[in-house]
GROMACS .gro file of C-alpha atoms in nm:
model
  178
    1UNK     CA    1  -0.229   4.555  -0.894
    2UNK     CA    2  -0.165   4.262  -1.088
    3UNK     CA    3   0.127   4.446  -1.321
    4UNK     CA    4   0.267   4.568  -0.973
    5UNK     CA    5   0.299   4.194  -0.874
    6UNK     CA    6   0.445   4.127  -1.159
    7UNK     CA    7   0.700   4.362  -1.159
    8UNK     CA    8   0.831   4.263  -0.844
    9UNK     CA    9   0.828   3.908  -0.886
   10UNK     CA   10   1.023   3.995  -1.248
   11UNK     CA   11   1.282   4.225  -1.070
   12UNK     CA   12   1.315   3.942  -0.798
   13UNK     CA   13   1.395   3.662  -1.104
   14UNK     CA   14   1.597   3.934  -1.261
   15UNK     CA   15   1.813   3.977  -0.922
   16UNK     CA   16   1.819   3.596  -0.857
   17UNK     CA   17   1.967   3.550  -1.226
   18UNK     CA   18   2.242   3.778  -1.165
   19UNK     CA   19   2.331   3.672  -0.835
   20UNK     CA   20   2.338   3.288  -0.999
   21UNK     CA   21   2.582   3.469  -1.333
   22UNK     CA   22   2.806   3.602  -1.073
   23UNK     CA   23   2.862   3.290  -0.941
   24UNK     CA   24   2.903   3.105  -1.228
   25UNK     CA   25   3.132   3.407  -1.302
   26UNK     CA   26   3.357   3.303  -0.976
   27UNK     CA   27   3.349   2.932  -1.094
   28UNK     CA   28   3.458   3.011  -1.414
   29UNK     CA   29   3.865   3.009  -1.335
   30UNK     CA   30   3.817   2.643  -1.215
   31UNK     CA   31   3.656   2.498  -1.554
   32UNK     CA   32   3.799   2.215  -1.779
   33UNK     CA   33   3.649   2.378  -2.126
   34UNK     CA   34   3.371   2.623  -2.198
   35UNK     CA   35   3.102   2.346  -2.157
   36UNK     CA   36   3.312   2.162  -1.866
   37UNK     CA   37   3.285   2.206  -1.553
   38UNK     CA   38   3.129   2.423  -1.181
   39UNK     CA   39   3.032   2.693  -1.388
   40UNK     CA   40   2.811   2.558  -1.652
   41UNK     CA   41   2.481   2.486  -1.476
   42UNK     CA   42   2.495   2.820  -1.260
   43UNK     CA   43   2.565   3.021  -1.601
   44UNK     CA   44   2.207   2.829  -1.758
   45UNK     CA   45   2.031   2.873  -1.470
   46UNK     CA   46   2.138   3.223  -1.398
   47UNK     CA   47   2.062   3.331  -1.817
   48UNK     CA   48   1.698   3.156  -1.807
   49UNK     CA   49   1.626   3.301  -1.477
   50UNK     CA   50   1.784   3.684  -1.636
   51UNK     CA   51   1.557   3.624  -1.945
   52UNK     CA   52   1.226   3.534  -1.778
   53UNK     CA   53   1.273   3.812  -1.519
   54UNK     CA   54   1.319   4.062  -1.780
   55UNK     CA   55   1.027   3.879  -2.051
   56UNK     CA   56   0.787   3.935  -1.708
   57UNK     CA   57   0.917   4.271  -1.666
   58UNK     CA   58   0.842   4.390  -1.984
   59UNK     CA   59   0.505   4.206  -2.004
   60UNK     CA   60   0.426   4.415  -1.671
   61UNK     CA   61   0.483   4.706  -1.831
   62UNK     CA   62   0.274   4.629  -2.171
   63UNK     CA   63  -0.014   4.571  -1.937
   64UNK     CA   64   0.005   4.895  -1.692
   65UNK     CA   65   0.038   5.069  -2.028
   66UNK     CA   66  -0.232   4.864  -2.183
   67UNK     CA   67  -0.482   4.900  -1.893
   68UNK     CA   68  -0.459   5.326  -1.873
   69UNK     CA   69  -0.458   5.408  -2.275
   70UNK     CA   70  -0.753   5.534  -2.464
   71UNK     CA   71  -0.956   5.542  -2.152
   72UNK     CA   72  -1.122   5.868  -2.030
   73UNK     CA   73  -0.952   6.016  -1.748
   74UNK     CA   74  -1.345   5.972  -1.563
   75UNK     CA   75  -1.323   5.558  -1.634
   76UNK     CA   76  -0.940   5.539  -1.523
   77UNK     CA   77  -1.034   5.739  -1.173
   78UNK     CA   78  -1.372   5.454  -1.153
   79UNK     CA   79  -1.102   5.138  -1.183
   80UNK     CA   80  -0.893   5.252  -0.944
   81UNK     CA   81  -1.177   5.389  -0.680
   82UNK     CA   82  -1.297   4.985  -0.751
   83UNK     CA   83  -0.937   4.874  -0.693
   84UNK     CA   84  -0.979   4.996  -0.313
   85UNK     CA   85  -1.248   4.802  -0.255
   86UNK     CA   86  -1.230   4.526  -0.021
   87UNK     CA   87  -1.385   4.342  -0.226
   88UNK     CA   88  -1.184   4.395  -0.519
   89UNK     CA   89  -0.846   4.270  -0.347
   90UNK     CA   90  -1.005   3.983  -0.131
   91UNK     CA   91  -0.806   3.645  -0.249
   92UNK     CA   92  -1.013   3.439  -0.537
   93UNK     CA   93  -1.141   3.117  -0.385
   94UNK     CA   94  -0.889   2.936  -0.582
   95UNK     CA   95  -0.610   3.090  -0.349
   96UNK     CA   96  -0.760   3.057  -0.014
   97UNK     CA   97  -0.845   2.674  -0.079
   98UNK     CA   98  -0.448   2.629  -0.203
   99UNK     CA   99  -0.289   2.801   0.117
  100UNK     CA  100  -0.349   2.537   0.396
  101UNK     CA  101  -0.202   2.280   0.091
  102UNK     CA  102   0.112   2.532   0.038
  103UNK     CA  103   0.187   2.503   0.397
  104UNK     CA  104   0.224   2.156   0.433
  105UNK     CA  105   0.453   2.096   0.147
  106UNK     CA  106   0.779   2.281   0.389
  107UNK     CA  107   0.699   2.044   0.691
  108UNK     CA  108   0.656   1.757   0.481
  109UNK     CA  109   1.004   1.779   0.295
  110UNK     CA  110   1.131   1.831   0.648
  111UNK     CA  111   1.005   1.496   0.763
  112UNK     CA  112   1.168   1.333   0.428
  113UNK     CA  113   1.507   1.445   0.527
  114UNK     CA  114   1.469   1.306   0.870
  115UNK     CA  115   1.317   0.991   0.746
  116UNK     CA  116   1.540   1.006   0.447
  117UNK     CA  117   1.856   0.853   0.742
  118UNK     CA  118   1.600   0.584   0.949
  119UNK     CA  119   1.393   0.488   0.669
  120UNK     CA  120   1.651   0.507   0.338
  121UNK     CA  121   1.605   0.631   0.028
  122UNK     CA  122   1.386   0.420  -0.214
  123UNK     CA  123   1.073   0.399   0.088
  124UNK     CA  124   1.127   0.790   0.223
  125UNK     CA  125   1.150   0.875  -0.180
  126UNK     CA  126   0.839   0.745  -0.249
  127UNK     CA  127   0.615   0.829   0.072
  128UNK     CA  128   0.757   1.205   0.004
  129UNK     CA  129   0.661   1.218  -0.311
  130UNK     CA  130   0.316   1.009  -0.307
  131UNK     CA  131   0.217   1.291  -0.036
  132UNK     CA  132   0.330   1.593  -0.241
  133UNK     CA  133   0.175   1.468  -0.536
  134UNK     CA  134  -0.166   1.368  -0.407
  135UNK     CA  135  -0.136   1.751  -0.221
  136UNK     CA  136  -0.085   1.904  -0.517
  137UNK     CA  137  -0.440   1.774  -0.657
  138UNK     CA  138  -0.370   1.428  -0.808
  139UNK     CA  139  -0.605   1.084  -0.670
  140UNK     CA  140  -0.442   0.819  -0.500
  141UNK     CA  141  -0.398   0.586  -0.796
  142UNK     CA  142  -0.223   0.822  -0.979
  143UNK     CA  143  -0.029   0.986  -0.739
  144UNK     CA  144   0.120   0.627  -0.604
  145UNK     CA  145   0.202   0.521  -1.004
  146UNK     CA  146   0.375   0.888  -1.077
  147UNK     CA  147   0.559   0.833  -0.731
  148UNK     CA  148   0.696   0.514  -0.799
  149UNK     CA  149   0.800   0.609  -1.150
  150UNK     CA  150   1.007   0.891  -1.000
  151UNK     CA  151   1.139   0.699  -0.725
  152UNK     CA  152   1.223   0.447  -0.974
  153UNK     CA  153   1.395   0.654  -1.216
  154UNK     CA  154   1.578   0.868  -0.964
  155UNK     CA  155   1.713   0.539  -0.820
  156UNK     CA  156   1.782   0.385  -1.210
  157UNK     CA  157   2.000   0.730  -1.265
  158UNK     CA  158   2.141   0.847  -0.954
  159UNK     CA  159   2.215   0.469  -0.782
  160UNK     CA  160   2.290   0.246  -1.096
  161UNK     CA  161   2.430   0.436  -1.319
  162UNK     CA  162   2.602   0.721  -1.159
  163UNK     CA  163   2.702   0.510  -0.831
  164UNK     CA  164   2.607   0.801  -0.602
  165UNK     CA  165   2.572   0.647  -0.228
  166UNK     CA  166   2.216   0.698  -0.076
  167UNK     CA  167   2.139   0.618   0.261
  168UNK     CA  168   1.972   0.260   0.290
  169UNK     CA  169   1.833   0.384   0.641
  170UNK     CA  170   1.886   0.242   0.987
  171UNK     CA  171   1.578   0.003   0.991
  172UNK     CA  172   1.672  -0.158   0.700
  173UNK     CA  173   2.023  -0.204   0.874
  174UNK     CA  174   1.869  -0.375   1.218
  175UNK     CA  175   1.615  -0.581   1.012
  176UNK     CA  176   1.937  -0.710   0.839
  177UNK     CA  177   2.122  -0.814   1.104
  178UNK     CA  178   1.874  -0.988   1.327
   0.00000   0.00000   0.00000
C-alpha cells in the first residue's frame, strides 16, 4: 500500500513539475538573459519538483519489486490477506493525533491575511507564525524566539532592503492620528 502511495504522490510531483516547465517555457520569450528574468524560478522549481517526482517514482517501484521477490507464492498470498485487515490499514497513532493540528493551519493563515490589513505586517507576521510554529510541536519559548527571528528577517529583507510596501494596518493608522 505504501509503494501505491508513493506512486501517486510521485506521478502528482512529476505532473506539478511539468505544468511549472511549461510555464517557465511561456515566460521564456520575455527574459533579459538565460539567468534573467520570469522564467528562471518556475524553470528551478519545475526541474526539482520533475526530479523528486521521478527519484519517488522509481523508489516506489524498487520497493513493490523488493517486497514480492524471493518470497513463496504461500507468504506473498499471507501479506496481502493481512493487508485487508482492518487492522492493518487503521492510521498509526502518530497520524490521528496530527490531523486536528493539520486542520487548523488553513483557517489560521486565513485569519493572517485578514489581520495582515487591520493589524499590519510586523504584529500579524509574528502572531501567524508563533501559532503555526507552536502547532507544529515547538514550546512557547521557542516558538516566540523562532517567530520573531522570521518576522525580523522577513522585515530586514523584504522592507529595508528591497523597499517592498507592506501594509502597516489600520490600527496602527487611528492610534497615529489621535
Amino acid at each position: 500500500m505504501k509503494s501505491m502511495a508513493d506512486r501517486l504522490a510521485g506521478a502528482l510531483t512529476v505532473l506539478a513539475g511539468c505544468l511549472a516547465l511549461r510555464e517557465a517555457w511561456k515566460l521564456y520569450p520575455y527574459h533579459v538573459s538565460l539567468l534573467g528574468g520570469d522564467h528562471v524560478f518556475p524553470a528551478f522549481i519545475g526541474a526539482g519538483l520533475l526530479l523528486c517526482g521521478l527519484w519517488l517514482l522509481a523508489a516506489s517501484r524498487g520497493q513493490a519489486h523488493k517486497a514480492l521477490v524471493g518470497r513463496n507464492p504461500e507468504e506473498v498470498l499471507a501479506r496481502k490477506a493481512a493487508m485487508d485487515e482492518p487492522e492493518v490499514r487503521a492510521a498509526p497513532p502518530l497520524l490521528r493525533r496530527s490531523w486536528p493540528k493539520a486542520g487548523l493551519i488553513p483557517p489560521l493563515l486565513l485569519i493572517y491575511t485578514v489581520l495582515l490589513q487591520s493589524v499590519g505586517y510586523a504584529l500579524s507576521t509574528f502572531v501567524a507564525s508563533l501559532l503555526l510554529l507552536r502547532l507544529l510541536g515547538g514550546g512557547w519559548r521557542r516558538s516566540g524566539l523562532y517567530a520573531l527571528v522570521l518576522t525580523s528577517g522577513l522585515f530586514l529583507v523584504f522592507i529595508e532592503w528591497l523597499h517592498t510596501p507592506f501594509p502597516a494596518g489600520t490600527v496602527w493608522h487611528a492610534l497615529r492620528r489621535q
